[in-house]
Amino acid sequence: MKPLILLPSFLALAGCVNVEWRGSMLPHLGIKGEGSEIASQPVGGRPQLRNVSSGWHQFRGPNRDGVAPAQVTEINWSNAPLLRWRVSAGEGHSSIITFGQSVITMEQDGPEELVIARSLKDGKTLWRHAVKTRWGDFMSGVGPRSTPTLYAGKLYALFTDGSLVCLQADSGKPLWKAKIVNDEAEFPEWGLSCSPLVWNDLVIVTPGGEKGATRAYQTDSGKLAWSSDLHGEGVYMSPCILNLLGKEHLITAVSGKIAFLDPRSGTTSWAGPWKIFLNNAQIAQPLALSKDSFLLSAGYGKGSERWTVKAGQAKPYLIETDWKSKNLKSKFSNPVLKDGFIYGFNENSFTCLNASDGELKWRGSKYGYGRVVLAEDKLLILGNTGVLSVVEANPGKFVEIYSGQLLSNARCWNGPALVNGYLIARNGQEMACFDWAKLK
């Protein structure tokens, strides 16, 4: 492995190429300046903006599960979406959320990380809130990793220095700020990445640590509500709520371990091992499969497992493994569920599995560690090179109905948003809005 690491390192130092890790064990090498051009604005002006009744309020959409809201307008899935606007953007892996006619994300601007709102109409900046901090590492690059969360007109955003802020969503006005880690905290190797979860009157984050690996803050004041008894090195999975056996459980993780917490108090209801080769760092989100089961998946050779939760006697809960599969190794591309079938990435190859028994239904094309959104009966895949593809959510066979370059070739680990026929996407160079409504 040493020659593979030393050669790109030498080329980067020589100044002739950009070296990026995009998911595989081999780096992407590109000539400096390649793919950096910003396409021109559409000719003839923009049509009037349609009413946007639905929203994309948090990481992975309205319900944090990669499922798009109803689009109201009819979509022309087999054609390329039409460019509405395209603007430059800063580095970072934050995904996109929407608030009415505002598009919000986080990005790097020199020595500062920003929460920035742009107009859905034309991409112009509406407001920005900055914190002076900068994270960068050789494997995953520079910039914020977390995605803001919108709740009741307020934004909750986590910066890579551990600053948790609450902002007025319509103006960016700061309401409060809390520090979720102390100055001596040991950060995850690739940066603090969790996206805040709002549950009732709490905003929940998972920084890891030997004290309080998961923490909850009051949404109205930023005061600490509870600090979990769970402890351990932080990972990259964001907290989520799954309803299992008729009860809401906070699912969280630390290095080598998955846990259920009571979201009201932070006490651990159940915790068990989840070992991943090389790093023990969970990245992909759990996926609810039924009223008593969910999927865990990881890369690095781990694969997927369906876990069923049962009420225990000596202990509150028992976890049974229904099946295991090496045909779905979701490194950091989160799978989605449609009508009892799982669609997601086996490393960089798109696959479909039967959720009941783990049977492989088909292997599709390679899309390069993409982001997956389920919209109606279509799977939207935004690959790490900025290519957008559309695949039928059909367990019977793999059918791709569209594929084309959407963004520049810069590394894209950012999740898009789809609201009322408008597709908003970004990478570490640019952000763009496309109109996918069928022309009448």
CSV table of C-alpha atoms in Angstrom, one decimal:
chain,number,residue,atom,x,y,z
A,1,MET,CA,0.0,0.0,0.0
A,2,LYS,CA,2.9,2.4,0.6
A,3,PRO,CA,3.6,3.1,-3.1
A,4,LEU,CA,-0.1,3.8,-3.7
A,5,ILE,CA,0.0,6.4,-0.9
A,6,LEU,CA,3.4,7.9,-1.7
A,7,LEU,CA,2.8,8.5,-5.5
A,8,PRO,CA,-0.3,10.7,-5.1
A,9,SER,CA,1.3,12.4,-2.2
A,10,PHE,CA,4.3,13.3,-4.3
A,11,LEU,CA,2.2,14.5,-7.2
A,12,ALA,CA,0.1,16.7,-4.9
A,13,LEU,CA,3.3,18.2,-3.4
A,14,ALA,CA,4.6,18.8,-6.9
A,15,GLY,CA,1.5,20.9,-7.5
A,16,CYS,CA,0.4,19.3,-10.8
A,17,VAL,CA,-2.7,17.4,-9.6
A,18,ASN,CA,-5.5,17.4,-7.1
A,19,VAL,CA,-5.5,14.3,-4.9
A,20,GLU,CA,-8.9,13.3,-3.4
A,21,TRP,CA,-10.3,10.2,-1.7
A,22,ARG,CA,-13.8,9.7,-3.0
A,23,GLY,CA,-14.7,6.5,-1.2
A,24,SER,CA,-12.5,3.7,-2.6
A,25,MET,CA,-9.1,2.8,-1.3
A,26,LEU,CA,-7.4,4.4,-4.3
A,27,PRO,CA,-7.4,8.2,-4.7
A,28,HIS,CA,-8.9,10.2,-7.5
A,29,LEU,CA,-6.2,12.1,-9.4
A,30,GLY,CA,-7.2,15.2,-11.4
A,31,ILE,CA,-5.4,17.9,-13.2
A,32,LYS,CA,-5.6,21.2,-11.2
A,33,GLY,CA,-8.4,23.3,-12.5
A,34,GLU,CA,-10.2,20.3,-14.1
A,35,GLY,CA,-14.0,20.5,-13.9
A,36,SER,CA,-13.9,23.9,-12.2
A,37,GLU,CA,-15.8,25.8,-14.8
A,38,ILE,CA,-19.2,27.2,-13.8
A,39,ALA,CA,-21.8,26.8,-16.5
A,40,SER,CA,-23.6,29.8,-17.9
A,41,GLN,CA,-27.0,30.8,-16.7
A,42,PRO,CA,-30.0,29.7,-18.7
A,43,VAL,CA,-30.7,31.9,-21.8
A,44,GLY,CA,-33.9,33.9,-22.0
A,45,GLY,CA,-34.5,34.5,-18.3
A,46,ARG,CA,-36.0,32.2,-15.6
A,47,PRO,CA,-39.6,31.3,-15.5
A,48,GLN,CA,-41.7,32.4,-12.5
A,49,LEU,CA,-40.9,30.3,-9.4
A,50,ARG,CA,-43.7,27.8,-8.6
A,51,ASN,CA,-45.2,27.7,-5.1
A,52,VAL,CA,-43.1,25.4,-2.9
A,53,SER,CA,-45.5,23.9,-0.4
A,54,SER,CA,-43.3,21.0,0.8
A,55,GLY,CA,-39.9,21.3,2.5
A,56,TRP,CA,-36.6,19.5,2.9
A,57,HIS,CA,-36.0,20.4,6.5
A,58,GLN,CA,-33.1,18.1,7.6
A,59,PHE,CA,-30.4,15.6,6.7
A,60,ARG,CA,-31.8,13.1,4.1
A,61,GLY,CA,-35.2,14.8,3.8
A,62,PRO,CA,-38.4,15.4,5.8
A,63,ASN,CA,-38.3,12.1,7.7
A,64,ARG,CA,-34.5,11.6,7.7
A,65,ASP,CA,-34.9,8.5,5.6
A,66,GLY,CA,-33.9,9.5,2.1
A,67,VAL,CA,-37.5,9.7,0.9
A,68,ALA,CA,-38.6,12.8,-1.0
A,69,PRO,CA,-41.9,14.5,-0.3
A,70,ALA,CA,-44.7,14.4,-2.8
A,71,GLN,CA,-43.7,16.7,-5.7
A,72,VAL,CA,-47.2,18.1,-6.6
A,73,THR,CA,-45.9,18.8,-10.2
A,74,GLU,CA,-45.3,16.1,-12.7
A,75,ILE,CA,-41.6,15.2,-13.2
A,76,ASN,CA,-39.9,14.3,-16.5
A,77,TRP,CA,-37.7,11.7,-15.0
A,78,SER,CA,-36.2,10.4,-18.3
A,79,ASN,CA,-34.9,13.9,-19.4
A,80,ALA,CA,-32.1,16.1,-18.0
A,81,PRO,CA,-33.5,18.7,-15.6
A,82,LEU,CA,-33.2,22.3,-16.9
A,83,LEU,CA,-30.7,24.6,-15.2
A,84,ARG,CA,-32.3,27.5,-13.3
A,85,TRP,CA,-29.2,28.9,-11.7
A,86,ARG,CA,-25.6,27.9,-10.8
A,87,VAL,CA,-23.3,29.8,-8.3
A,88,SER,CA,-19.9,29.2,-6.7
A,89,ALA,CA,-19.9,27.5,-3.3
A,90,GLY,CA,-17.3,26.7,-0.6
A,91,GLU,CA,-15.8,23.4,0.3
A,92,GLY,CA,-17.5,20.9,2.7
A,93,HIS,CA,-19.7,17.9,2.7
A,94,SER,CA,-22.9,19.5,4.2
A,95,SER,CA,-26.1,18.5,2.4
A,96,ILE,CA,-28.9,20.9,1.4
A,97,ILE,CA,-32.1,21.8,3.2
A,98,THR,CA,-34.9,24.2,2.2
A,99,PHE,CA,-37.0,26.7,4.1
A,100,GLY,CA,-39.8,28.1,1.9
A,101,GLN,CA,-38.0,29.8,-0.9
A,102,SER,CA,-34.6,29.6,0.8
A,103,VAL,CA,-31.8,27.0,0.2
A,104,ILE,CA,-29.6,26.4,3.2
A,105,THR,CA,-26.3,24.6,3.7
A,106,MET,CA,-22.9,24.9,5.4
A,107,GLU,CA,-19.6,25.6,3.6
A,108,GLN,CA,-16.1,26.9,4.1
A,109,ASP,CA,-15.1,30.5,3.4
A,110,GLY,CA,-11.3,30.9,4.1
A,111,PRO,CA,-10.8,30.7,7.9
A,112,GLU,CA,-14.6,30.6,8.6
A,113,GLU,CA,-17.3,28.0,8.4
A,114,LEU,CA,-20.7,29.3,7.2
A,115,VAL,CA,-24.3,28.6,7.5
A,116,ILE,CA,-25.5,30.2,4.3
A,117,ALA,CA,-29.0,30.8,2.9
A,118,ARG,CA,-29.5,31.4,-0.8
A,119,SER,CA,-32.6,32.3,-2.8
A,120,LEU,CA,-34.4,29.4,-4.5
A,121,LYS,CA,-35.4,31.9,-7.2
A,122,ASP,CA,-31.9,32.9,-8.4
A,123,GLY,CA,-29.2,31.6,-6.0
A,124,LYS,CA,-28.4,35.0,-4.5
A,125,THR,CA,-27.1,35.0,-0.9
A,126,LEU,CA,-29.9,36.0,1.5
A,127,TRP,CA,-27.8,35.8,4.7
A,128,ARG,CA,-24.8,34.1,6.2
A,129,HIS,CA,-23.6,33.2,9.7
A,130,ALA,CA,-19.9,32.5,10.3
A,131,VAL,CA,-17.9,30.8,13.0
A,132,LYS,CA,-14.1,31.1,12.8
A,133,THR,CA,-13.0,27.5,12.5
A,134,ARG,CA,-11.6,25.3,9.8
A,135,TRP,CA,-11.3,21.5,9.7
A,136,GLY,CA,-9.2,19.7,7.1
A,137,ASP,CA,-7.7,16.2,6.8
A,138,PHE,CA,-5.9,14.4,4.0
A,139,MET,CA,-8.6,11.8,3.3
A,140,SER,CA,-11.8,13.9,3.4
A,141,GLY,CA,-10.7,17.4,2.7
A,142,VAL,CA,-11.7,20.8,4.1
A,143,GLY,CA,-15.0,22.1,5.4
A,144,PRO,CA,-18.1,21.4,7.5
A,145,ARG,CA,-19.5,17.9,7.4
A,146,SER,CA,-22.8,18.4,9.2
A,147,THR,CA,-26.2,19.4,7.7
A,148,PRO,CA,-28.4,22.0,9.5
A,149,THR,CA,-31.8,21.1,10.8
A,150,LEU,CA,-34.9,23.3,10.5
A,151,TYR,CA,-37.6,23.1,13.2
A,152,ALA,CA,-40.4,25.6,14.0
A,153,GLY,CA,-38.7,28.5,12.1
A,154,LYS,CA,-35.3,27.9,13.7
A,155,LEU,CA,-32.1,26.4,12.4
A,156,TYR,CA,-29.8,24.2,14.4
A,157,ALA,CA,-26.3,23.9,13.0
A,158,LEU,CA,-23.2,22.1,14.2
A,159,PHE,CA,-19.7,23.4,13.3
A,160,THR,CA,-16.5,21.2,13.2
A,161,ASP,CA,-15.2,22.9,16.4
A,162,GLY,CA,-18.2,21.7,18.3
A,163,SER,CA,-20.2,24.9,18.3
A,164,LEU,CA,-23.9,24.2,18.2
A,165,VAL,CA,-25.9,27.3,17.1
A,166,CYS,CA,-29.5,28.2,16.9
A,167,LEU,CA,-30.4,30.8,14.2
A,168,GLN,CA,-33.6,32.5,13.1
A,169,ALA,CA,-34.2,30.7,9.7
A,170,ASP,CA,-35.6,33.7,7.9
A,171,SER,CA,-32.8,36.1,8.8
A,172,GLY,CA,-29.8,34.1,10.2
A,173,LYS,CA,-30.1,36.1,13.5
A,174,PRO,CA,-28.2,34.2,16.3
A,175,LEU,CA,-30.5,33.0,19.1
A,176,TRP,CA,-28.0,31.0,21.2
A,177,LYS,CA,-24.7,29.1,21.0
A,178,ALA,CA,-23.5,26.1,23.0
A,179,LYS,CA,-20.2,24.1,22.9
A,180,ILE,CA,-20.9,20.4,22.8
A,181,VAL,CA,-17.2,19.4,23.4
A,182,ASN,CA,-14.5,20.8,25.7
A,183,ASP,CA,-11.2,22.1,24.5
A,184,GLU,CA,-9.4,18.8,25.3
A,185,ALA,CA,-11.9,16.6,23.3
A,186,GLU,CA,-10.5,14.1,20.9
A,187,PHE,CA,-12.4,14.6,17.6
A,188,PRO,CA,-13.2,11.8,15.2
A,189,GLU,CA,-10.4,11.3,12.6
A,190,TRP,CA,-12.4,12.8,9.7
A,191,GLY,CA,-14.1,15.5,11.7
A,192,LEU,CA,-17.3,16.1,13.7
A,193,SER,CA,-19.9,15.0,11.2
A,194,CYS,CA,-23.3,14.3,12.9
A,195,SER,CA,-26.3,16.4,11.8
A,196,PRO,CA,-28.5,17.6,14.8
A,197,LEU,CA,-31.7,15.8,15.5
A,198,VAL,CA,-34.7,17.7,16.8
A,199,TRP,CA,-37.0,15.6,18.9
A,200,ASN,CA,-39.8,17.3,20.8
A,201,ASP,CA,-38.1,20.2,22.7
A,202,LEU,CA,-34.6,18.8,22.4
A,203,VAL,CA,-31.8,19.0,19.9
A,204,ILE,CA,-29.6,15.9,20.0
A,205,VAL,CA,-26.0,15.5,18.9
A,206,THR,CA,-23.5,12.7,19.1
A,207,PRO,CA,-19.9,14.1,19.5
A,208,GLY,CA,-18.6,10.9,21.3
A,209,GLY,CA,-16.3,11.1,24.3
A,210,GLU,CA,-15.6,9.4,27.6
A,211,LYS,CA,-18.3,11.4,29.2
A,212,GLY,CA,-21.7,11.9,27.5
A,213,ALA,CA,-21.1,10.6,23.9
A,214,THR,CA,-24.6,11.7,23.1
A,215,ARG,CA,-26.0,15.0,24.4
A,216,ALA,CA,-29.4,16.8,24.3
A,217,TYR,CA,-29.9,20.6,24.5
A,218,GLN,CA,-33.1,22.5,25.0
A,219,THR,CA,-34.2,23.9,21.7
A,220,ASP,CA,-35.3,27.3,23.2
A,221,SER,CA,-32.3,28.1,25.3
A,222,GLY,CA,-29.3,25.8,24.3
A,223,LYS,CA,-29.0,24.6,27.9
A,224,LEU,CA,-27.8,21.1,28.4
A,225,ALA,CA,-30.9,18.8,29.1
A,226,TRP,CA,-29.1,15.5,29.5
A,227,SER,CA,-25.7,13.8,28.9
A,228,SER,CA,-25.8,10.1,28.1
A,229,ASP,CA,-24.3,7.3,30.2
A,230,LEU,CA,-23.1,5.9,26.8
A,231,HIS,CA,-19.4,6.8,26.2
A,232,GLY,CA,-16.8,6.0,23.6
A,233,GLU,CA,-15.0,7.4,20.6
A,234,GLY,CA,-17.2,9.4,18.3
A,235,VAL,CA,-18.2,8.1,14.8
A,236,TYR,CA,-19.9,9.6,11.8
A,237,MET,CA,-23.5,8.3,12.0
A,238,SER,CA,-26.1,10.9,12.9
A,239,PRO,CA,-28.6,10.3,15.7
A,240,CYS,CA,-32.1,9.1,14.6
A,241,ILE,CA,-35.4,8.0,16.1
A,242,LEU,CA,-36.8,4.6,15.2
A,243,ASN,CA,-40.2,3.4,16.4
A,244,LEU,CA,-39.6,-0.2,17.4
A,245,LEU,CA,-42.2,-2.3,19.4
A,246,GLY,CA,-44.4,0.7,19.6
A,247,LYS,CA,-41.8,2.9,21.3
A,248,GLU,CA,-39.5,5.6,20.1
A,249,HIS,CA,-35.8,4.8,20.5
A,250,LEU,CA,-32.9,7.1,19.9
A,251,ILE,CA,-30.4,5.1,17.9
A,252,THR,CA,-26.8,6.2,18.2
A,253,ALA,CA,-23.3,4.8,18.0
A,254,VAL,CA,-19.7,5.0,19.3
A,255,SER,CA,-16.7,3.2,18.0
A,256,GLY,CA,-17.5,-0.5,17.8
A,257,LYS,CA,-20.9,-0.2,19.4
A,258,ILE,CA,-24.6,0.5,18.5
A,259,ALA,CA,-27.0,1.7,21.3
A,260,PHE,CA,-30.6,2.4,22.0
A,261,LEU,CA,-31.2,5.4,24.3
A,262,ASP,CA,-34.3,6.8,25.9
A,263,PRO,CA,-34.6,10.2,24.1
A,264,ARG,CA,-36.2,11.7,27.2
A,265,SER,CA,-33.3,11.0,29.5
A,266,GLY,CA,-30.3,9.7,27.5
A,267,THR,CA,-30.2,6.5,29.5
A,268,THR,CA,-29.1,3.4,27.7
A,269,SER,CA,-31.8,0.8,27.0
A,270,TRP,CA,-29.6,-1.5,25.1
A,271,ALA,CA,-26.1,-1.5,23.7
A,272,GLY,CA,-24.2,-4.2,21.6
A,273,PRO,CA,-21.1,-4.7,19.5
A,274,TRP,CA,-20.9,-3.6,15.9
A,275,LYS,CA,-17.3,-4.2,14.7
A,276,ILE,CA,-16.0,-2.8,11.4
A,277,PHE,CA,-12.6,-3.7,9.9
A,278,LEU,CA,-9.9,-1.0,10.1
A,279,ASN,CA,-11.8,1.7,12.0
A,280,ASN,CA,-14.9,0.6,13.9
A,281,ALA,CA,-16.5,3.9,12.8
A,282,GLN,CA,-20.1,3.6,11.6
A,283,ILE,CA,-21.1,6.1,8.9
A,284,ALA,CA,-24.3,4.9,7.2
A,285,GLN,CA,-27.6,5.5,8.9
A,286,PRO,CA,-29.8,2.7,10.3
A,287,LEU,CA,-32.8,1.9,8.1
A,288,ALA,CA,-36.2,1.0,9.6
A,289,LEU,CA,-37.6,-2.2,7.9
A,290,SER,CA,-40.7,-3.0,10.0
A,291,LYS,CA,-42.3,-2.3,13.4
A,292,ASP,CA,-39.7,-4.4,15.1
A,293,SER,CA,-36.6,-4.6,12.8
A,294,PHE,CA,-34.0,-2.4,11.1
A,295,LEU,CA,-30.9,-2.6,8.9
A,296,LEU,CA,-27.3,-1.8,9.7
A,297,SER,CA,-24.8,-1.6,6.9
A,298,ALA,CA,-21.1,-0.6,6.6
A,299,GLY,CA,-18.2,-0.8,4.2
A,300,TYR,CA,-14.7,-2.1,4.7
A,301,GLY,CA,-15.9,-5.6,4.0
A,302,LYS,CA,-18.5,-5.6,6.8
A,303,GLY,CA,-21.8,-5.8,4.8
A,304,SER,CA,-25.4,-5.6,6.1
A,305,GLU,CA,-27.4,-7.2,8.9
A,306,ARG,CA,-31.1,-7.1,9.7
A,307,TRP,CA,-31.7,-6.9,13.4
A,308,THR,CA,-35.1,-7.7,15.0
A,309,VAL,CA,-35.9,-6.3,18.5
A,310,LYS,CA,-37.8,-8.4,21.0
A,311,ALA,CA,-38.9,-7.6,24.6
A,312,GLY,CA,-36.6,-9.3,27.1
A,313,GLN,CA,-37.0,-10.5,30.6
A,314,ALA,CA,-33.7,-10.2,32.4
A,315,LYS,CA,-32.9,-7.3,30.1
A,316,PRO,CA,-35.3,-4.8,28.5
A,317,TYR,CA,-34.6,-5.9,24.9
A,318,LEU,CA,-33.1,-8.8,23.0
A,319,ILE,CA,-31.6,-8.3,19.5
A,320,GLU,CA,-31.6,-11.2,17.0
A,321,THR,CA,-29.9,-11.2,13.6
A,322,ASP,CA,-32.3,-12.3,10.9
A,323,TRP,CA,-29.8,-12.3,8.1
A,324,LYS,CA,-26.4,-11.0,7.0
A,325,SER,CA,-25.3,-10.0,3.5
A,326,LYS,CA,-22.1,-9.1,1.8
A,327,ASN,CA,-24.1,-7.7,-1.2
A,328,LEU,CA,-24.8,-4.4,0.5
A,329,LYS,CA,-21.7,-2.7,2.0
A,330,SER,CA,-22.9,0.9,2.5
A,331,LYS,CA,-19.7,2.7,3.4
A,332,PHE,CA,-21.3,6.2,3.6
A,333,SER,CA,-24.1,6.0,1.0
A,334,ASN,CA,-27.3,5.5,2.9
A,335,PRO,CA,-29.8,2.9,1.5
A,336,VAL,CA,-33.5,3.4,1.1
A,337,LEU,CA,-36.6,1.1,1.4
A,338,LYS,CA,-39.4,0.8,-1.1
A,339,ASP,CA,-42.2,-1.8,-0.8
A,340,GLY,CA,-40.2,-4.3,1.1
A,341,PHE,CA,-37.0,-4.0,-1.0
A,342,ILE,CA,-33.7,-2.3,-0.1
A,343,TYR,CA,-31.9,-0.2,-2.7
A,344,GLY,CA,-28.4,1.0,-1.9
A,345,PHE,CA,-24.7,0.7,-2.6
A,346,ASN,CA,-22.4,-2.3,-2.3
A,347,GLU,CA,-19.3,-0.1,-2.0
A,348,ASN,CA,-19.8,1.8,-5.3
A,349,SER,CA,-22.1,-0.6,-7.2
A,350,PHE,CA,-25.9,-0.1,-6.9
A,351,THR,CA,-27.8,-3.2,-5.7
A,352,CYS,CA,-31.3,-4.3,-4.6
A,353,LEU,CA,-32.0,-6.7,-1.8
A,354,ASN,CA,-35.2,-8.3,-0.4
A,355,ALA,CA,-35.6,-6.8,3.0
A,356,SER,CA,-37.3,-10.0,4.4
A,357,ASP,CA,-34.5,-12.4,3.8
A,358,GLY,CA,-31.5,-10.4,2.3
A,359,GLU,CA,-31.7,-12.2,-1.1
A,360,LEU,CA,-29.9,-10.3,-3.8
A,361,LYS,CA,-32.4,-9.2,-6.5
A,362,TRP,CA,-29.9,-7.5,-8.9
A,363,ARG,CA,-26.6,-5.8,-9.3
A,364,GLY,CA,-26.7,-2.5,-11.2
A,365,SER,CA,-24.2,0.0,-12.5
A,366,LYS,CA,-21.3,1.6,-10.6
A,367,TYR,CA,-22.1,5.2,-9.6
A,368,GLY,CA,-19.1,6.0,-7.3
A,369,TYR,CA,-20.4,6.2,-3.7
A,370,GLY,CA,-23.4,8.3,-4.5
A,371,ARG,CA,-26.2,9.8,-2.6
A,372,VAL,CA,-29.6,8.1,-3.0
A,373,VAL,CA,-33.1,9.7,-2.9
A,374,LEU,CA,-36.4,7.8,-3.3
A,375,ALA,CA,-38.9,9.9,-5.2
A,376,GLU,CA,-42.2,8.2,-6.0
A,377,ASP,CA,-41.1,5.0,-7.8
A,378,LYS,CA,-37.7,6.4,-8.9
A,379,LEU,CA,-34.3,6.3,-7.3
A,380,LEU,CA,-32.2,9.4,-7.8
A,381,ILE,CA,-28.5,8.8,-7.5
A,382,LEU,CA,-26.0,11.7,-7.3
A,383,GLY,CA,-22.5,10.2,-7.8
A,384,ASN,CA,-19.3,11.5,-6.3
A,385,THR,CA,-18.3,12.9,-9.7
A,386,GLY,CA,-21.4,15.0,-10.1
A,387,VAL,CA,-23.3,12.6,-12.4
A,388,LEU,CA,-27.1,12.4,-11.8
A,389,SER,CA,-28.7,9.0,-12.6
A,390,VAL,CA,-32.3,7.8,-12.3
A,391,VAL,CA,-33.2,4.2,-11.8
A,392,GLU,CA,-36.5,2.5,-11.5
A,393,ALA,CA,-37.4,1.2,-8.0
A,394,ASN,CA,-38.1,-2.2,-9.5
A,395,PRO,CA,-36.9,-5.3,-7.7
A,396,GLY,CA,-37.5,-7.4,-10.8
A,397,LYS,CA,-34.7,-5.9,-12.9
A,398,PHE,CA,-32.2,-3.0,-13.0
A,399,VAL,CA,-33.5,-0.2,-15.3
A,400,GLU,CA,-31.6,3.0,-15.6
A,401,ILE,CA,-33.8,5.6,-17.4
A,402,TYR,CA,-31.4,8.6,-17.3
A,403,SER,CA,-27.8,9.5,-16.5
A,404,GLY,CA,-25.9,12.7,-17.2
A,405,GLN,CA,-23.5,15.2,-15.7
A,406,LEU,CA,-25.2,17.6,-13.3
A,407,LEU,CA,-22.4,19.3,-11.5
A,408,SER,CA,-18.7,19.8,-12.1
A,409,ASN,CA,-16.3,16.9,-11.5
A,410,ALA,CA,-15.3,18.1,-8.0
A,411,ARG,CA,-15.9,15.6,-5.2
A,412,CYS,CA,-19.5,15.4,-4.3
A,413,TRP,CA,-20.5,13.8,-1.0
A,414,ASN,CA,-23.4,16.2,-0.5
A,415,GLY,CA,-27.0,15.1,-0.5
A,416,PRO,CA,-29.4,17.0,-2.8
A,417,ALA,CA,-32.9,18.2,-2.1
A,418,LEU,CA,-36.0,17.8,-4.3
A,419,VAL,CA,-39.0,20.0,-3.6
A,420,ASN,CA,-42.0,20.6,-6.0
A,421,GLY,CA,-39.9,19.6,-9.1
A,422,TYR,CA,-36.9,21.7,-8.2
A,423,LEU,CA,-33.6,19.7,-7.7
A,424,ILE,CA,-31.0,21.5,-5.7
A,425,ALA,CA,-27.5,20.0,-5.6
A,426,ARG,CA,-24.0,21.0,-4.7
A,427,ASN,CA,-20.4,19.9,-4.3
A,428,GLY,CA,-17.3,21.6,-2.9
A,429,GLN,CA,-17.2,24.1,-5.8
A,430,GLU,CA,-20.7,25.0,-6.8
A,431,MET,CA,-24.4,24.9,-6.0
A,432,ALA,CA,-27.1,24.7,-8.7
A,433,CYS,CA,-30.9,24.5,-9.0
A,434,PHE,CA,-32.6,22.6,-11.7
A,435,ASP,CA,-36.3,22.5,-12.8
A,436,TRP,CA,-37.4,19.0,-13.5
A,437,ALA,CA,-41.1,19.7,-14.1
A,438,LYS,CA,-42.6,18.3,-17.3
A,439,LEU,CA,-43.1,21.1,-19.8
A,440,LYS,CA,-46.7,21.7,-20.8
